[in-house]
Short mmCIF file of N, CA and C in Angstrom, two decimals:
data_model
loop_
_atom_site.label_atom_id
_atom_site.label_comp_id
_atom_site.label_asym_id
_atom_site.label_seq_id
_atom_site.Cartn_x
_atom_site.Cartn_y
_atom_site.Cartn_z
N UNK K 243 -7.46 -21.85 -2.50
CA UNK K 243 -8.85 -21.47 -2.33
C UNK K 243 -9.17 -20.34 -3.31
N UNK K 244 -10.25 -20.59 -3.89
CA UNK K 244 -10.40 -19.35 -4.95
C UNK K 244 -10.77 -18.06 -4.50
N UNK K 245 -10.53 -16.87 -4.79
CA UNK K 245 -10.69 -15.80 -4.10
C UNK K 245 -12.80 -15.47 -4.03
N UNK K 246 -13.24 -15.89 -4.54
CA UNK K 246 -14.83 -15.79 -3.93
C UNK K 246 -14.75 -16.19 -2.78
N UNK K 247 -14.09 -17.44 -2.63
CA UNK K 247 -14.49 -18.08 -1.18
C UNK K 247 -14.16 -17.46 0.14
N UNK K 248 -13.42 -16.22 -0.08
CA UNK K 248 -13.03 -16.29 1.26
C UNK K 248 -13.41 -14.40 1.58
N UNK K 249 -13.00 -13.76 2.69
CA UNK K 249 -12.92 -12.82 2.99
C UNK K 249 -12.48 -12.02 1.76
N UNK K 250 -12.57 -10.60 1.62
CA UNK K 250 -12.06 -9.90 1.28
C UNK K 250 -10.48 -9.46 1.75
N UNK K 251 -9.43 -9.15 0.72
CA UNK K 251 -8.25 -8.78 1.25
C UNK K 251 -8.24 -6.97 0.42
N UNK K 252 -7.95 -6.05 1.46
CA UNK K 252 -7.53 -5.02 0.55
C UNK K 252 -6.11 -4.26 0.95
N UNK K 253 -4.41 -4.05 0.39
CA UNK K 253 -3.76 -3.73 0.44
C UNK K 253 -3.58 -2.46 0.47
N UNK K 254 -3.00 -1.94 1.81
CA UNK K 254 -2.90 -0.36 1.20
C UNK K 254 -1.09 0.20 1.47
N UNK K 255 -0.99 0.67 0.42
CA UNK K 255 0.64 0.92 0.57
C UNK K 255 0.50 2.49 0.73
N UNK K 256 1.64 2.63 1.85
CA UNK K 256 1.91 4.25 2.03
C UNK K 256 3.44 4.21 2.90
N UNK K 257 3.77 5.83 3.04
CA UNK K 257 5.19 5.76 3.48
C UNK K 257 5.35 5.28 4.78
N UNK K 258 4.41 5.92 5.54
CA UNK K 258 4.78 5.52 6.91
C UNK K 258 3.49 5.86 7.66
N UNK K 259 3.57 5.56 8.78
CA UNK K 259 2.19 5.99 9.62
C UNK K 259 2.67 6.99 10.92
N UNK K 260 3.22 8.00 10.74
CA UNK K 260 4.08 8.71 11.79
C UNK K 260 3.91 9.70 11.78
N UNK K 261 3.14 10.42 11.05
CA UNK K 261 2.32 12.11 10.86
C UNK K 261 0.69 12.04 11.41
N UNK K 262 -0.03 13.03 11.73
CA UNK K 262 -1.41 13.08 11.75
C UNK K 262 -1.62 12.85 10.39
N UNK K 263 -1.23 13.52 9.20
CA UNK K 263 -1.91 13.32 8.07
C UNK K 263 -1.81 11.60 7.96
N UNK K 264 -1.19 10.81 7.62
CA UNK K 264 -1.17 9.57 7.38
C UNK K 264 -1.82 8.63 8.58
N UNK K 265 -1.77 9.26 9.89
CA UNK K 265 -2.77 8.55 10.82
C UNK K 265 -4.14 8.55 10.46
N UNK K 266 -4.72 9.85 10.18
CA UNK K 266 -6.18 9.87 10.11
C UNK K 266 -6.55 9.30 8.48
N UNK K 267 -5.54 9.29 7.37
CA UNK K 267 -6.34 8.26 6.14
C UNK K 267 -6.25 7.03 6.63
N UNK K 268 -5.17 6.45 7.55
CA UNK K 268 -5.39 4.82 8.09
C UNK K 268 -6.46 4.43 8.81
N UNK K 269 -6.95 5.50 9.83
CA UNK K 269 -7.99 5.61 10.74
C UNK K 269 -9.37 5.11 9.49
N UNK K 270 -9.23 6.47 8.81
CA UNK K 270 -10.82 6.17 7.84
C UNK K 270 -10.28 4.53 7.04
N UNK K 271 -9.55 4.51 6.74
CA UNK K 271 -9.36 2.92 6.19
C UNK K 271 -9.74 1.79 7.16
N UNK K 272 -9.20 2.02 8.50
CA UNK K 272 -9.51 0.83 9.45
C UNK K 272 -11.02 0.96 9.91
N UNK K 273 -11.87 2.16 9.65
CA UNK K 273 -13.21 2.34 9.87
C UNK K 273 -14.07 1.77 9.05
N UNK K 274 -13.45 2.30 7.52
CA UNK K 274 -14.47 1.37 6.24
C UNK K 274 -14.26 -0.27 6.19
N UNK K 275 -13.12 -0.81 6.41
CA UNK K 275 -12.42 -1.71 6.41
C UNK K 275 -13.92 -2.85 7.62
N UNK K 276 -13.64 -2.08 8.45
CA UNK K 276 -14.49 -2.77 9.47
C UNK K 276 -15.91 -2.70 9.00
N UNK K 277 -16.17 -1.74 8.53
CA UNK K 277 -17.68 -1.61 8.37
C UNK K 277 -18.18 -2.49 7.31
N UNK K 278 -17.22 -2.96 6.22
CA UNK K 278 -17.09 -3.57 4.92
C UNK K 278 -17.15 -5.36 4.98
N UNK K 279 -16.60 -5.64 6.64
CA UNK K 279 -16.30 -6.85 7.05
C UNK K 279 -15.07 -7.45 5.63
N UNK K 280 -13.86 -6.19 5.55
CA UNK K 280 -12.96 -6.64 4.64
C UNK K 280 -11.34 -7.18 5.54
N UNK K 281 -10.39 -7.71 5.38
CA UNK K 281 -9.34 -7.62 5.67
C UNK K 281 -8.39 -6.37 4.79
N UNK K 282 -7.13 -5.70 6.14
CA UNK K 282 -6.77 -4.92 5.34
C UNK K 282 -5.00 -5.20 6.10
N UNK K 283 -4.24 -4.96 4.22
CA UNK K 283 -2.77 -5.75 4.80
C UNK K 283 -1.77 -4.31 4.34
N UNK K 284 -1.44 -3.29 5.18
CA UNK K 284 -0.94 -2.09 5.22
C UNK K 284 0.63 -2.40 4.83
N UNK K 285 0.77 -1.86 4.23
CA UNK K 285 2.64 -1.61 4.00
C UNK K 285 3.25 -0.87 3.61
N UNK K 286 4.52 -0.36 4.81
CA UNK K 286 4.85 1.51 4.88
C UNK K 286 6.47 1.10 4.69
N UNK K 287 6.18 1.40 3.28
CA UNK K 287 7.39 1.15 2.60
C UNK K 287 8.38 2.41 2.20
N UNK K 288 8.09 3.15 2.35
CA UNK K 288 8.64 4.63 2.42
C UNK K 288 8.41 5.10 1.22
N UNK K 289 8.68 6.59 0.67
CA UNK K 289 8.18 6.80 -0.58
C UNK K 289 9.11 6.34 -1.38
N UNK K 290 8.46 6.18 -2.92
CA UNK K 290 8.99 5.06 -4.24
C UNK K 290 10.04 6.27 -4.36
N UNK K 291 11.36 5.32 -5.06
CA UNK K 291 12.72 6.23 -5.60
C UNK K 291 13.17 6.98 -4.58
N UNK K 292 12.64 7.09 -3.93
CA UNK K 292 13.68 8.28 -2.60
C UNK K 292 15.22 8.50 -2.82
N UNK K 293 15.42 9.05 -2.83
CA UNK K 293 17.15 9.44 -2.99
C UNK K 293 18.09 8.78 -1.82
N UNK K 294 17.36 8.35 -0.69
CA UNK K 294 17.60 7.53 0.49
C UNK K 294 17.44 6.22 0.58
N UNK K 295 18.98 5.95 0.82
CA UNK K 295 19.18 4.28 0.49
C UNK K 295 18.28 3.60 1.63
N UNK K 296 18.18 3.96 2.60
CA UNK K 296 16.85 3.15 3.53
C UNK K 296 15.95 2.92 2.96
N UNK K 297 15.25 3.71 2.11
CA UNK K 297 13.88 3.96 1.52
C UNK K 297 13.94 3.15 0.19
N UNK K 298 14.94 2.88 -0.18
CA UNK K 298 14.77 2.23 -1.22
C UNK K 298 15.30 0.49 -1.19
N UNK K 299 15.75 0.10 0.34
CA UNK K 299 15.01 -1.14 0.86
C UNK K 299 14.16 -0.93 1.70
N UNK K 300 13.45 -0.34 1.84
CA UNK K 300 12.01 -0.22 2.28
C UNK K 300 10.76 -0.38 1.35
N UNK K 301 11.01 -0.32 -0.11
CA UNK K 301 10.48 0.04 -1.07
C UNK K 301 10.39 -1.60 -1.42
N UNK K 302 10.80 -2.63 -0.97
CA UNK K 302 11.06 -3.60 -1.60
C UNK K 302 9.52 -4.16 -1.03
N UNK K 303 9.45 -4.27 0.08
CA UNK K 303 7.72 -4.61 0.72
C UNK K 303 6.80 -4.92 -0.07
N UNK K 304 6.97 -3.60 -1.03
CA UNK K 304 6.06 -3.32 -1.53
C UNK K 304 5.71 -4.38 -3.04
N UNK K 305 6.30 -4.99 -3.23
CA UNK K 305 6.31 -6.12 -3.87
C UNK K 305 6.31 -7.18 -3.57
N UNK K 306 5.70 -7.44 -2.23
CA UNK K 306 4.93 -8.54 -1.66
C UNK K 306 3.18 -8.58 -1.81
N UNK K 307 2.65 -7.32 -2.16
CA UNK K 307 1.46 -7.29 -2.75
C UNK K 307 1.26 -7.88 -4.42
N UNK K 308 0.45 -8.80 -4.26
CA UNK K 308 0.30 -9.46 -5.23
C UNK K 308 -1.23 -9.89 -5.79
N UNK K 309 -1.60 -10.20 -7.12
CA UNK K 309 -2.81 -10.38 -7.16
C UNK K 309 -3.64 -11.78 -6.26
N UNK K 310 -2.67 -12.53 -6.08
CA UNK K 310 -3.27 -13.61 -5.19
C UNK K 310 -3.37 -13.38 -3.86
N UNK K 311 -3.04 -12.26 -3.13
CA UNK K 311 -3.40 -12.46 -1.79
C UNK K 311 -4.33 -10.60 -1.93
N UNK K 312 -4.33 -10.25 -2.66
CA UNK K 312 -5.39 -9.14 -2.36
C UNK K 312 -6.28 -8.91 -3.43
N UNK K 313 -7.36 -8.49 -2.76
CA UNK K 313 -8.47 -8.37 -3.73
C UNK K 313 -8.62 -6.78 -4.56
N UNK K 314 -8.11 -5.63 -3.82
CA UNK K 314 -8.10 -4.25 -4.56
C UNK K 314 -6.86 -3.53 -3.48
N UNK K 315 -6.23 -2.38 -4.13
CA UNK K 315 -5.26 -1.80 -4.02
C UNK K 315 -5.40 -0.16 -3.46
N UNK K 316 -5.11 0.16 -2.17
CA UNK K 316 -5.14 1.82 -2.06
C UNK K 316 -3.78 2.15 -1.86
N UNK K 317 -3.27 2.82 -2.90
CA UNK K 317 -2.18 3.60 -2.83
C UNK K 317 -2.22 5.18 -2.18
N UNK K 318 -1.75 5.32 -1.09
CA UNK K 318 -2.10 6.67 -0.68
C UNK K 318 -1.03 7.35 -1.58
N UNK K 319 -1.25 7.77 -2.55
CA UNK K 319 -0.21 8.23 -3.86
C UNK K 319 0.51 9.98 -3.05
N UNK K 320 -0.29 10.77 -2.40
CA UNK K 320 0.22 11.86 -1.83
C UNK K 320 1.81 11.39 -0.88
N UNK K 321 1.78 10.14 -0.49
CA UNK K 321 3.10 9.63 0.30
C UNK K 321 4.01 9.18 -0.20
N UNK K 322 3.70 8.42 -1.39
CA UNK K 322 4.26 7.58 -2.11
C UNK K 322 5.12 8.28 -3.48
N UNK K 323 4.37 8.56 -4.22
CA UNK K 323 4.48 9.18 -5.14
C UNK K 323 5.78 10.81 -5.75
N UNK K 324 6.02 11.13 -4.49
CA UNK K 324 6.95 12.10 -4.52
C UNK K 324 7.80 12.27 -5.12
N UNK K 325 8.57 11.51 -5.79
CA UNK K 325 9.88 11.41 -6.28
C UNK K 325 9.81 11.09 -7.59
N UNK K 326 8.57 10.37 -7.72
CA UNK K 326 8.02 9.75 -9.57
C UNK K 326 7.14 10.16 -9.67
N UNK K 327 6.07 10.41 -9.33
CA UNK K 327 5.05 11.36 -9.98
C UNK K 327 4.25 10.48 -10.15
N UNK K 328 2.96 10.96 -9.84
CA UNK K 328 1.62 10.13 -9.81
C UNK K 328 1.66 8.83 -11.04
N UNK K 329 1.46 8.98 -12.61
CA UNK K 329 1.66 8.20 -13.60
C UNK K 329 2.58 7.24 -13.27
N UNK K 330 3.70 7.59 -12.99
CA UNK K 330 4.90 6.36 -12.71
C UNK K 330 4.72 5.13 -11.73
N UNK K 331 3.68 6.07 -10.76
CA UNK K 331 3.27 5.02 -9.73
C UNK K 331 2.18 4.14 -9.65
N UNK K 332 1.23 4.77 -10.81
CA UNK K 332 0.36 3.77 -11.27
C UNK K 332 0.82 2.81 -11.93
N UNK K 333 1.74 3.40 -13.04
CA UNK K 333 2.28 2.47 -13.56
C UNK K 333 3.01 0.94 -13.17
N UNK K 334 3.92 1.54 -11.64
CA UNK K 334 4.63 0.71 -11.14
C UNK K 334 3.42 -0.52 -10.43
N UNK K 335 2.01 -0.48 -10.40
CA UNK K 335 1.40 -1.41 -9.76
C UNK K 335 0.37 -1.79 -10.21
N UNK K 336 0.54 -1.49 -11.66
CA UNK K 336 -0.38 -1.60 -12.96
C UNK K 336 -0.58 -3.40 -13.12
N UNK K 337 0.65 -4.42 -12.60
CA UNK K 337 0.31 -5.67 -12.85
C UNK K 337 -0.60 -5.96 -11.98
N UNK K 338 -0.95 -5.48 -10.97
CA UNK K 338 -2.46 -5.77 -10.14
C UNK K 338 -3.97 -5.58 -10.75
N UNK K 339 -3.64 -4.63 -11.50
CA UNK K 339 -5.08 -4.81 -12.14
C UNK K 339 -5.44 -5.77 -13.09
#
């Protein structure tokens, strides 16, 4: 199905949802999300490179976002980003655009 036809999909990758800080950006996401009449496909993959071998199969998720099943990308980069640095992590999801 071509992506006009259908709903909106928007992906948002972050570490985890287990702090107030990362509850309340999911909150405003599941608020706009609704208000937008968009779908939204969350994945808390832990932060990129972590020095922690959990985290870095956790990290794998995150390459189930793809341009065919989502329509735009929120990286909560403050979660993610820690270990590589903002640039690296654009970089790393640069084939979506």
């Amino acid at each position: 199905m071509p992506k006009r036809d259908r709903r909106k999909t928007v992906g948002v990758l972050i570490n985890n949802l287990d702090t107030d800080y990362q509850r309340n950006i999911w909150n405003g996401i599941e608020d706009a999300a609704s208000a937008l009449d968009v779908n939204v496909i969350v994945l808390q993959g832990g932060t990129m490179d972590s020095p922690y071998e959990f985290d870095t199969f956790r990290n794998r998720i995150y390459g189930y976002i793809t341009p065919e099943n989502t329509d735009g990308l929120i990286l909560v980069s403050t979660t993610l980003a820690g270990q590589i640095g903002l640039p690296s992590l654009v970089n790393r999801f640069r084939y979506l655009l």
